[in-house]
PDB file of C-alpha atoms in Angstrom:
ATOM      1  CA  MET A   1     -79.855 -20.464  14.665  1.00 43.00           C
ATOM      2  CA  SER A   2     -80.340 -18.991  11.243  1.00 43.00           C
ATOM      3  CA  LEU A   3     -78.977 -15.496  10.752  1.00 43.00           C
ATOM      4  CA  SER A   4     -81.660 -14.580   8.221  1.00 48.00           C
ATOM      5  CA  ILE A   5     -83.723 -11.532   9.116  1.00 49.00           C
ATOM      6  CA  ASP A   6     -87.415 -12.303   9.531  1.00 50.00           C
ATOM      7  CA  THR A   7     -90.297 -10.642   7.745  1.00 46.00           C
ATOM      8  CA  MET A   8     -90.718  -7.902  10.296  1.00 43.00           C
ATOM      9  CA  VAL A   9     -87.100  -6.900  10.040  1.00 44.00           C
ATOM     10  CA  ARG A  10     -87.193  -6.923   6.235  1.00 47.00           C
ATOM     11  CA  SER A  11     -90.110  -4.533   6.382  1.00 46.00           C
ATOM     12  CA  VAL A  12     -87.975  -2.195   8.454  1.00 45.00           C
ATOM     13  CA  LYS A  13     -85.415  -1.958   5.667  1.00 43.00           C
ATOM     14  CA  ASN A  14     -88.105  -0.691   3.254  1.00 45.00           C
ATOM     15  CA  GLU A  15     -88.852   2.205   5.572  1.00 45.00           C
ATOM     16  CA  PHE A  16     -85.340   3.568   5.591  1.00 41.00           C
ATOM     17  CA  SER A  17     -84.382   7.084   4.599  1.00 40.00           C
ATOM     18  CA  SER A  18     -81.286   9.119   5.421  1.00 40.00           C
ATOM     19  CA  GLN A  19     -83.480  11.713   7.107  1.00 41.00           C
ATOM     20  CA  GLN A  20     -84.919   9.108   9.432  1.00 45.00           C
ATOM     21  CA  LEU A  21     -81.443   7.912  10.426  1.00 43.00           C
ATOM     22  CA  ALA A  22     -80.340  11.418  11.311  1.00 42.00           C
ATOM     23  CA  GLN A  23     -83.517  12.452  13.088  1.00 47.00           C
ATOM     24  CA  VAL A  24     -83.678  12.203  16.864  1.00 44.00           C
ATOM     25  CA  SER A  25     -87.175  11.381  17.997  1.00 47.00           C
ATOM     26  CA  MET A  26     -88.595  11.611  21.529  1.00 51.00           C
ATOM     27  CA  GLU A  27     -90.941   8.711  20.689  1.00 76.00           C
ATOM     28  CA  ARG A  28     -89.947   5.080  20.799  1.00 90.00           C
ATOM     29  CA  ARG A  29     -88.840   4.507  17.234  1.00 92.00           C
ATOM     30  CA  LYS A  30     -88.269   1.668  14.819  1.00 94.00           C
ATOM     31  CA  LEU A  31     -84.825   0.699  13.561  1.00 94.00           C
ATOM     32  CA  VAL A  32     -83.935   1.972  10.118  1.00 94.00           C
ATOM     33  CA  LYS A  33     -82.141   0.097   7.369  1.00 93.00           C
ATOM     34  CA  LEU A  34     -78.513   0.995   8.207  1.00 94.00           C
ATOM     35  CA  GLU A  35     -79.163   0.044  11.826  1.00 95.00           C
ATOM     36  CA  VAL A  36     -80.718  -3.278  10.869  1.00 94.00           C
ATOM     37  CA  ASP A  37     -77.786  -3.970   8.555  1.00 95.00           C
ATOM     38  CA  TYR A  38     -75.405  -3.510  11.509  1.00 95.00           C
ATOM     39  CA  ILE A  39     -76.964  -6.379  13.511  1.00 94.00           C
ATOM     40  CA  PRO A  40     -74.933  -9.166  11.812  1.00 94.00           C
ATOM     41  CA  GLN A  41     -71.742  -7.098  12.206  1.00 95.00           C
ATOM     42  CA  SER A  42     -72.447  -6.700  15.894  1.00 94.00           C
ATOM     43  CA  ARG A  43     -72.964 -10.434  16.166  1.00 92.00           C
ATOM     44  CA  GLU A  44     -69.622 -11.135  14.501  1.00 94.00           C
ATOM     45  CA  LYS A  45     -67.894  -8.623  16.746  1.00 94.00           C
ATOM     46  CA  TRP A  46     -69.140 -10.372  19.888  1.00 92.00           C
ATOM     47  CA  ALA A  47     -68.413 -13.838  18.544  1.00 90.00           C
ATOM     48  CA  ALA A  48     -64.788 -12.682  18.202  1.00 92.00           C
ATOM     49  CA  ILE A  49     -64.816 -11.262  21.759  1.00 89.00           C
ATOM     50  CA  LEU A  50     -66.127 -14.562  23.155  1.00 85.00           C
ATOM     51  CA  ASP A  51     -63.524 -16.538  21.200  1.00 88.00           C
ATOM     52  CA  ASP A  52     -60.617 -14.333  22.289  1.00 91.00           C
ATOM     53  CA  ARG A  53     -58.537 -16.044  24.967  1.00 92.00           C
ATOM     54  CA  THR A  54     -56.404 -12.978  25.850  1.00 94.00           C
ATOM     55  CA  THR A  55     -56.449 -11.684  29.432  1.00 95.00           C
ATOM     56  CA  ASP A  56     -55.595  -8.005  29.904  1.00 97.00           C
ATOM     57  CA  ARG A  57     -55.094  -7.466  33.622  1.00 97.00           C
ATOM     58  CA  GLU A  58     -54.545  -3.716  33.405  1.00 97.00           C
ATOM     59  CA  LEU A  59     -57.731  -3.166  31.413  1.00 97.00           C
ATOM     60  CA  ALA A  60     -59.681  -5.483  33.738  1.00 96.00           C
ATOM     61  CA  GLU A  61     -58.478  -3.678  36.899  1.00 97.00           C
ATOM     62  CA  ASN A  62     -59.218  -0.263  35.428  1.00 96.00           C
ATOM     63  CA  ALA A  63     -62.700  -1.459  34.439  1.00 95.00           C
ATOM     64  CA  ILE A  64     -63.537  -2.940  37.809  1.00 95.00           C
ATOM     65  CA  ASN A  65     -62.367   0.219  39.588  1.00 96.00           C
ATOM     66  CA  ALA A  66     -64.556   2.265  37.260  1.00 96.00           C
ATOM     67  CA  CYS A  67     -67.535  -0.011  38.058  1.00 95.00           C
ATOM     68  CA  TYR A  68     -67.086   0.636  41.771  1.00 96.00           C
ATOM     69  CA  LEU A  69     -66.848   4.400  41.215  1.00 95.00           C
ATOM     70  CA  TYR A  70     -69.954   4.393  39.005  1.00 95.00           C
ATOM     71  CA  ALA A  71     -71.890   2.686  41.772  1.00 94.00           C
ATOM     72  CA  GLY A  72     -70.668   5.236  44.310  1.00 95.00           C
ATOM     73  CA  LEU A  73     -68.309   2.782  46.029  1.00 95.00           C
ATOM     74  CA  ASP A  74     -64.710   3.084  47.090  1.00 94.00           C
ATOM     75  CA  ARG A  75     -62.192   1.303  44.922  1.00 93.00           C
ATOM     76  CA  ALA A  76     -61.441  -2.263  45.905  1.00 94.00           C
ATOM     77  CA  ARG A  77     -58.257  -4.276  46.215  1.00 96.00           C
ATOM     78  CA  VAL A  78     -58.029  -6.615  43.258  1.00 97.00           C
ATOM     79  CA  LEU A  79     -57.186 -10.282  43.876  1.00 97.00           C
ATOM     80  CA  TRP A  80     -56.424 -12.508  40.850  1.00 97.00           C
ATOM     81  CA  THR A  81     -57.002 -16.251  41.185  1.00 95.00           C
ATOM     82  CA  GLU A  82     -55.856 -19.099  38.903  1.00 93.00           C
ATOM     83  CA  ASN A  83     -59.345 -20.156  37.724  1.00 89.00           C
ATOM     84  CA  PRO A  84     -63.036 -20.019  38.767  1.00 84.00           C
ATOM     85  CA  LEU A  85     -62.767 -23.129  40.986  1.00 83.00           C
ATOM     86  CA  THR A  86     -59.976 -21.575  43.022  1.00 88.00           C
ATOM     87  CA  ALA A  87     -61.993 -18.373  43.318  1.00 88.00           C
ATOM     88  CA  MET A  88     -65.135 -20.197  44.447  1.00 82.00           C
ATOM     89  CA  LYS A  89     -63.169 -22.069  47.128  1.00 84.00           C
ATOM     90  CA  ILE A  90     -61.921 -18.747  48.446  1.00 88.00           C
ATOM     91  CA  LEU A  91     -65.481 -17.426  48.530  1.00 85.00           C
ATOM     92  CA  LEU A  92     -66.654 -20.488  50.460  1.00 82.00           C
ATOM     93  CA  ASP A  93     -63.979 -19.791  53.088  1.00 86.00           C
ATOM     94  CA  ARG A  94     -64.908 -16.069  53.323  1.00 88.00           C
ATOM     95  CA  PRO A  95     -68.547 -15.789  54.364  1.00 85.00           C
ATOM     96  CA  ASP A  96     -67.664 -12.365  55.822  1.00 91.00           C
ATOM     97  CA  LEU A  97     -67.343 -10.814  52.334  1.00 92.00           C
ATOM     98  CA  VAL A  98     -70.167  -8.402  51.544  1.00 92.00           C
ATOM     99  CA  ASP A  99     -71.338  -8.774  47.926  1.00 92.00           C
ATOM    100  CA  VAL A 100     -71.729  -5.491  45.987  1.00 94.00           C
ATOM    101  CA  GLY A 101     -71.787  -7.091  42.523  1.00 91.00           C
ATOM    102  CA  SER A 102     -75.567  -7.166  42.394  1.00 88.00           C
ATOM    103  CA  SER A 103     -75.747  -3.475  43.194  1.00 91.00           C
ATOM    104  CA  ILE A 104     -73.190  -2.605  40.511  1.00 93.00           C
ATOM    105  CA  LEU A 105     -75.004  -4.687  37.894  1.00 90.00           C
ATOM    106  CA  HIS A 106     -78.334  -3.225  38.902  1.00 90.00           C
ATOM    107  CA  GLN A 107     -77.124   0.341  38.495  1.00 93.00           C
ATOM    108  CA  ILE A 108     -75.334  -0.191  35.170  1.00 94.00           C
ATOM    109  CA  CYS A 109     -77.729  -2.580  33.410  1.00 91.00           C
ATOM    110  CA  ASN A 110     -80.977  -1.023  34.652  1.00 92.00           C
ATOM    111  CA  SER A 111     -79.863   2.417  33.503  1.00 95.00           C
ATOM    112  CA  CYS A 112     -78.997   0.974  30.058  1.00 95.00           C
ATOM    113  CA  ASP A 113     -82.324  -0.858  29.828  1.00 94.00           C
ATOM    114  CA  ARG A 114     -84.200   2.275  30.800  1.00 95.00           C
ATOM    115  CA  GLN A 115     -82.498   4.384  28.116  1.00 95.00           C
ATOM    116  CA  ILE A 116     -83.134   1.764  25.403  1.00 96.00           C
ATOM    117  CA  ASP A 117     -86.749   1.185  26.445  1.00 95.00           C
ATOM    118  CA  GLU A 118     -87.459   4.919  26.335  1.00 95.00           C
ATOM    119  CA  GLN A 119     -86.178   5.269  22.746  1.00 95.00           C
ATOM    120  CA  ILE A 120     -86.656   1.969  20.851  1.00 96.00           C
ATOM    121  CA  ALA A 121     -89.910   0.142  20.092  1.00 94.00           C
ATOM    122  CA  PRO A 122     -90.184  -3.131  22.027  1.00 91.00           C
ATOM    123  CA  GLU A 123     -90.425  -5.441  19.017  1.00 89.00           C
ATOM    124  CA  PHE A 124     -87.149  -4.132  17.675  1.00 92.00           C
ATOM    125  CA  ILE A 125     -85.460  -4.624  21.053  1.00 91.00           C
ATOM    126  CA  ASP A 126     -86.408  -8.294  20.885  1.00 86.00           C
ATOM    127  CA  VAL A 127     -85.011  -8.614  17.362  1.00 88.00           C
ATOM    128  CA  VAL A 128     -81.624  -7.245  18.517  1.00 91.00           C
ATOM    129  CA  LYS A 129     -81.536  -9.538  21.530  1.00 85.00           C
ATOM    130  CA  ALA A 130     -82.014 -12.493  19.224  1.00 83.00           C
ATOM    131  CA  TYR A 131     -79.861 -11.600  16.232  1.00 89.00           C
ATOM    132  CA  ALA A 132     -76.955  -9.588  17.682  1.00 90.00           C
ATOM    133  CA  ASN A 133     -76.187 -12.249  20.318  1.00 87.00           C
ATOM    134  CA  PRO A 134     -73.731 -14.877  19.017  1.00 86.00           C
ATOM    135  CA  ARG A 135     -74.934 -17.405  21.620  1.00 80.00           C
ATOM    136  CA  ALA A 136     -78.673 -16.988  21.232  1.00 78.00           C
ATOM    137  CA  THR A 137     -80.609 -19.919  19.859  1.00 75.00           C
ATOM    138  CA  ILE A 138     -84.211 -21.031  19.356  1.00 65.00           C
ATOM    139  CA  VAL A 139     -85.214 -23.948  21.576  1.00 64.00           C
ATOM    140  CA  GLY A 140     -88.291 -26.055  22.211  1.00 62.00           C
ATOM    141  CA  GLU A 141     -91.563 -26.617  20.390  1.00 63.00           C
ATOM    142  CA  GLN A 142     -92.715 -23.142  21.382  1.00 58.00           C
ATOM    143  CA  HIS A 143     -89.655 -21.652  19.618  1.00 58.00           C
ATOM    144  CA  GLN A 144     -88.584 -19.771  22.713  1.00 66.00           C
ATOM    145  CA  MET A 145     -85.326 -17.852  22.745  1.00 64.00           C
ATOM    146  CA  ALA A 146     -82.419 -19.105  24.881  1.00 68.00           C
ATOM    147  CA  PHE A 147     -79.980 -16.232  25.078  1.00 68.00           C
ATOM    148  CA  ASP A 148     -76.885 -18.063  26.260  1.00 69.00           C
ATOM    149  CA  PRO A 149     -77.267 -21.839  26.717  1.00 65.00           C
ATOM    150  CA  LEU A 150     -73.516 -22.451  26.422  1.00 65.00           C
ATOM    151  CA  GLY A 151     -72.761 -19.795  29.033  1.00 68.00           C
ATOM    152  CA  ASP A 152     -75.390 -21.209  31.432  1.00 68.00           C
ATOM    153  CA  PHE A 153     -73.910 -24.710  30.915  1.00 66.00           C
ATOM    154  CA  LEU A 154     -70.350 -23.570  31.618  1.00 66.00           C
ATOM    155  CA  ASN A 155     -71.474 -21.797  34.734  1.00 67.00           C
ATOM    156  CA  GLN A 156     -73.258 -24.917  35.922  1.00 71.00           C
ATOM    157  CA  VAL A 157     -70.158 -27.031  35.254  1.00 68.00           C
ATOM    158  CA  SER A 158     -68.132 -24.869  37.667  1.00 68.00           C
ATOM    159  CA  ILE A 159     -70.816 -25.187  40.347  1.00 71.00           C
ATOM    160  CA  CYS A 160     -70.986 -28.965  39.917  1.00 75.00           C
ATOM    161  CA  GLU A 161     -67.217 -29.264  40.357  1.00 70.00           C
ATOM    162  CA  ILE A 162     -67.384 -27.263  43.595  1.00 68.00           C
ATOM    163  CA  GLN A 163     -70.264 -29.420  44.856  1.00 73.00           C
ATOM    164  CA  LYS A 164     -68.085 -32.520  44.599  1.00 75.00           C
ATOM    165  CA  SER A 165     -66.104 -31.268  47.578  1.00 70.00           C
ATOM    166  CA  HIS A 166     -68.962 -29.212  49.094  1.00 70.00           C
ATOM    167  CA  PRO A 167     -72.021 -31.457  48.494  1.00 74.00           C
ATOM    168  CA  HIS A 168     -74.339 -29.230  50.583  1.00 70.00           C
ATOM    169  CA  LEU A 169     -73.488 -26.057  48.702  1.00 66.00           C
ATOM    170  CA  ASP A 170     -76.530 -24.016  47.744  1.00 69.00           C
ATOM    171  CA  PRO A 171     -75.700 -22.474  44.324  1.00 66.00           C
ATOM    172  CA  MET A 172     -78.018 -19.576  45.102  1.00 65.00           C
ATOM    173  CA  SER A 173     -75.690 -18.607  47.949  1.00 66.00           C
ATOM    174  CA  LEU A 174     -72.863 -17.833  45.571  1.00 69.00           C
ATOM    175  CA  PRO A 175     -72.387 -14.123  44.877  1.00 72.00           C
ATOM    176  CA  THR A 176     -73.191 -12.584  41.479  1.00 71.00           C
ATOM    177  CA  THR A 177     -70.390 -12.362  38.951  1.00 77.00           C
ATOM    178  CA  LEU A 178     -70.145  -8.995  37.235  1.00 74.00           C
ATOM    179  CA  GLN A 179     -69.498 -10.854  34.014  1.00 66.00           C
ATOM    180  CA  ASP A 180     -68.702 -14.502  33.305  1.00 58.00           C
ATOM    181  CA  TYR A 181     -69.271 -16.944  30.474  1.00 57.00           C
ATOM    182  CA  ARG A 182     -72.755 -15.462  30.081  1.00 66.00           C
ATOM    183  CA  ILE A 183     -71.422 -12.143  28.791  1.00 74.00           C
ATOM    184  CA  ALA A 184     -73.120 -12.589  25.406  1.00 74.00           C
ATOM    185  CA  TYR A 185     -76.056 -10.460  26.544  1.00 81.00           C
ATOM    186  CA  LEU A 186     -73.702  -7.455  26.460  1.00 89.00           C
ATOM    187  CA  SER A 187     -73.910  -7.580  22.684  1.00 91.00           C
ATOM    188  CA  TYR A 188     -77.479  -6.286  23.046  1.00 90.00           C
ATOM    189  CA  PHE A 189     -76.419  -3.235  25.040  1.00 94.00           C
ATOM    190  CA  ASP A 190     -73.352  -2.624  22.915  1.00 95.00           C
ATOM    191  CA  TYR A 191     -75.414  -2.680  19.729  1.00 96.00           C
ATOM    192  CA  PHE A 192     -77.678   0.133  20.860  1.00 97.00           C
ATOM    193  CA  HIS A 193     -74.735   2.049  22.263  1.00 96.00           C
ATOM    194  CA  GLN A 194     -73.093   1.856  18.824  1.00 95.00           C
ATOM    195  CA  ILE A 195     -76.193   3.146  16.991  1.00 95.00           C
ATOM    196  CA  GLY A 196     -76.440   6.203  19.204  1.00 94.00           C
ATOM    197  CA  VAL A 197     -78.358   5.379  22.403  1.00 95.00           C
ATOM    198  CA  GLU A 198     -76.487   7.219  25.135  1.00 95.00           C
ATOM    199  CA  ILE A 199     -75.378   4.431  27.503  1.00 96.00           C
ATOM    200  CA  PRO A 200     -71.590   4.972  27.875  1.00 95.00           C
ATOM    201  CA  GLN A 201     -71.662   3.169  31.242  1.00 95.00           C
ATOM    202  CA  ILE A 202     -72.014  -0.173  29.445  1.00 94.00           C
ATOM    203  CA  GLN A 203     -68.414   0.180  28.295  1.00 95.00           C
ATOM    204  CA  LEU A 204     -67.342  -0.678  31.841  1.00 94.00           C
ATOM    205  CA  LEU A 205     -68.842  -4.169  31.576  1.00 93.00           C
ATOM    206  CA  ILE A 206     -67.721  -4.504  27.980  1.00 93.00           C
ATOM    207  CA  ASP A 207     -64.127  -3.840  29.042  1.00 94.00           C
ATOM    208  CA  LEU A 208     -64.457  -6.539  31.686  1.00 92.00           C
ATOM    209  CA  ALA A 209     -65.858  -8.943  29.112  1.00 90.00           C
ATOM    210  CA  ARG A 210     -62.901  -8.299  26.804  1.00 92.00           C
ATOM    211  CA  SER A 211     -60.189  -8.507  29.421  1.00 94.00           C
ATOM    212  CA  CYS A 212     -60.858 -11.251  32.007  1.00 92.00           C
ATOM    213  CA  GLY A 213     -62.922 -14.289  32.862  1.00 88.00           C
ATOM    214  CA  ASN A 214     -65.011 -14.191  36.058  1.00 87.00           C
ATOM    215  CA  CYS A 215     -65.223 -11.190  38.362  1.00 91.00           C
ATOM    216  CA  TRP A 216     -66.809 -11.003  41.815  1.00 92.00           C
ATOM    217  CA  ALA A 217     -67.191  -7.656  43.564  1.00 95.00           C
ATOM    218  CA  PHE A 218     -67.268  -7.194  47.345  1.00 95.00           C
ATOM    219  CA  GLU A 219     -66.769  -4.362  49.733  1.00 95.00           C
ATOM    220  CA  ASN A 220     -63.051  -3.542  49.629  1.00 93.00           C
ATOM    221  CA  ILE A 221     -62.056  -6.520  47.437  1.00 96.00           C
ATOM    222  CA  ALA A 222     -62.673  -7.751  43.898  1.00 96.00           C
ATOM    223  CA  ILE A 223     -61.778 -11.310  42.854  1.00 95.00           C
ATOM    224  CA  LEU A 224     -60.918 -11.845  39.189  1.00 95.00           C
ATOM    225  CA  THR A 225     -59.942 -14.824  37.086  1.00 93.00           C
ATOM    226  CA  PRO A 226     -58.163 -14.914  33.705  1.00 94.00           C
ATOM    227  CA  LYS A 227     -59.921 -16.231  30.641  1.00 91.00           C
ATOM    228  CA  PRO A 228     -59.552 -19.953  30.032  1.00 89.00           C
ATOM    229  CA  ALA A 229     -56.785 -20.862  27.623  1.00 90.00           C
ATOM    230  CA  ALA A 230     -59.085 -23.267  25.787  1.00 88.00           C
ATOM    231  CA  LEU A 231     -62.538 -24.823  25.674  1.00 80.00           C
ATOM    232  CA  GLU A 232     -62.673 -28.317  24.119  1.00 81.00           C
ATOM    233  CA  PHE A 233     -65.770 -30.255  23.048  1.00 74.00           C
ATOM    234  CA  ASN A 234     -66.381 -33.789  21.836  1.00 75.00           C
ATOM    235  CA  ASP A 235     -68.259 -34.780  18.665  1.00 74.00           C
ATOM    236  CA  ARG A 236     -71.595 -34.538  20.507  1.00 67.00           C
ATOM    237  CA  GLY A 237     -70.941 -30.955  21.533  1.00 61.00           C
ATOM    238  CA  GLU A 238     -70.295 -31.828  25.193  1.00 67.00           C
ATOM    239  CA  LEU A 239     -67.701 -29.805  27.047  1.00 70.00           C
ATOM    240  CA  MET A 240     -64.679 -31.986  27.762  1.00 78.00           C
ATOM    241  CA  ALA A 241     -62.018 -29.517  28.848  1.00 80.00           C
ATOM    242  CA  LEU A 242     -61.860 -26.069  30.455  1.00 80.00           C
ATOM    243  CA  VAL A 243     -58.117 -25.334  30.361  1.00 88.00           C
ATOM    244  CA  TYR A 244     -56.206 -22.932  32.611  1.00 88.00           C
ATOM    245  CA  ASP A 245     -52.384 -22.925  32.567  1.00 87.00           C
ATOM    246  CA  GLY A 246     -52.368 -26.223  30.684  1.00 86.00           C
ATOM    247  CA  ILE A 247     -54.659 -27.931  33.217  1.00 86.00           C
ATOM    248  CA  ASN A 248     -58.160 -29.168  32.516  1.00 85.00           C
ATOM    249  CA  ILE A 249     -59.966 -28.068  35.666  1.00 79.00           C
ATOM    250  CA  LEU A 250     -62.870 -30.445  34.862  1.00 74.00           C
ATOM    251  CA  GLU A 251     -60.597 -33.389  35.685  1.00 74.00           C
TER     252      GLU A 251
END
C-alpha cells in the first residue's frame, strides 16, 4: 500500500495553525498538520514493534495483571507455554476454563473507541486506521481496506495445524486472545493516545503487544506464549516457517 497521503489529508495540512493544535474543542475535530505528519512515524513505530522478536516475561505478566484489575477481576496465575499450538492443545483439554478475555477487550477497546469517536471527526479516524497501521492494505476491485491480512493468515495457520489432530474442532469455540498476530490495530489507538486523546488504558494492551506472543485470559489463569523467533516466507510470499526454540511448528 502506498504511504502517500490522499487529497483529503493534504487539505488538512493547509488548515493547520499552532492555535488549533493547542486548542481543546468539545466538538469532533479534524486533525491538524503536525498530527497528520505524525501518522507515518506511528506506522514506522508499529512496524518495528511487529518485527521485534524479544519476549519480556516480566512486562507481559505485569500487563496481564493490570488488564485483569482494569476489568475488575482478581489477578490470575500466569502459565507460559512453548508456542501457540501447545497452548491451544491445553485449551482443548480444559473445557472448564471460563474465558474473560472478551470482557477485558470489550472494556478496554470500547472505552478507547468511545473517547476517540467523541473527539475526532469520523473521516479522520478512517485515515489513521489506514495509514498508521503497518499491516493495512487495499484489496479487491472495490478498494476495500484489509487491516491485517498477514495477522489473519497467521492466526488461521495455527487453527489449521490444530485441526489436523482435532478435525472436528470448531474455530469459533476457541477463546479470544487478548492480543496475537493481529495486534496491528493497536497502532490506531496508540496514535490517538500519542496526540492527546485520553485513553491511558490502551497502554495495557500495547505492553502485551510489545512483550509476548499470544495471550488467553480466563478466570484465575492466563496462558501466554513467547513471540516466535522467526517468520520465514518463500518467494511467493507464502509463510513457510513459524519458528519457536529452533523448531518450525508448521512442520
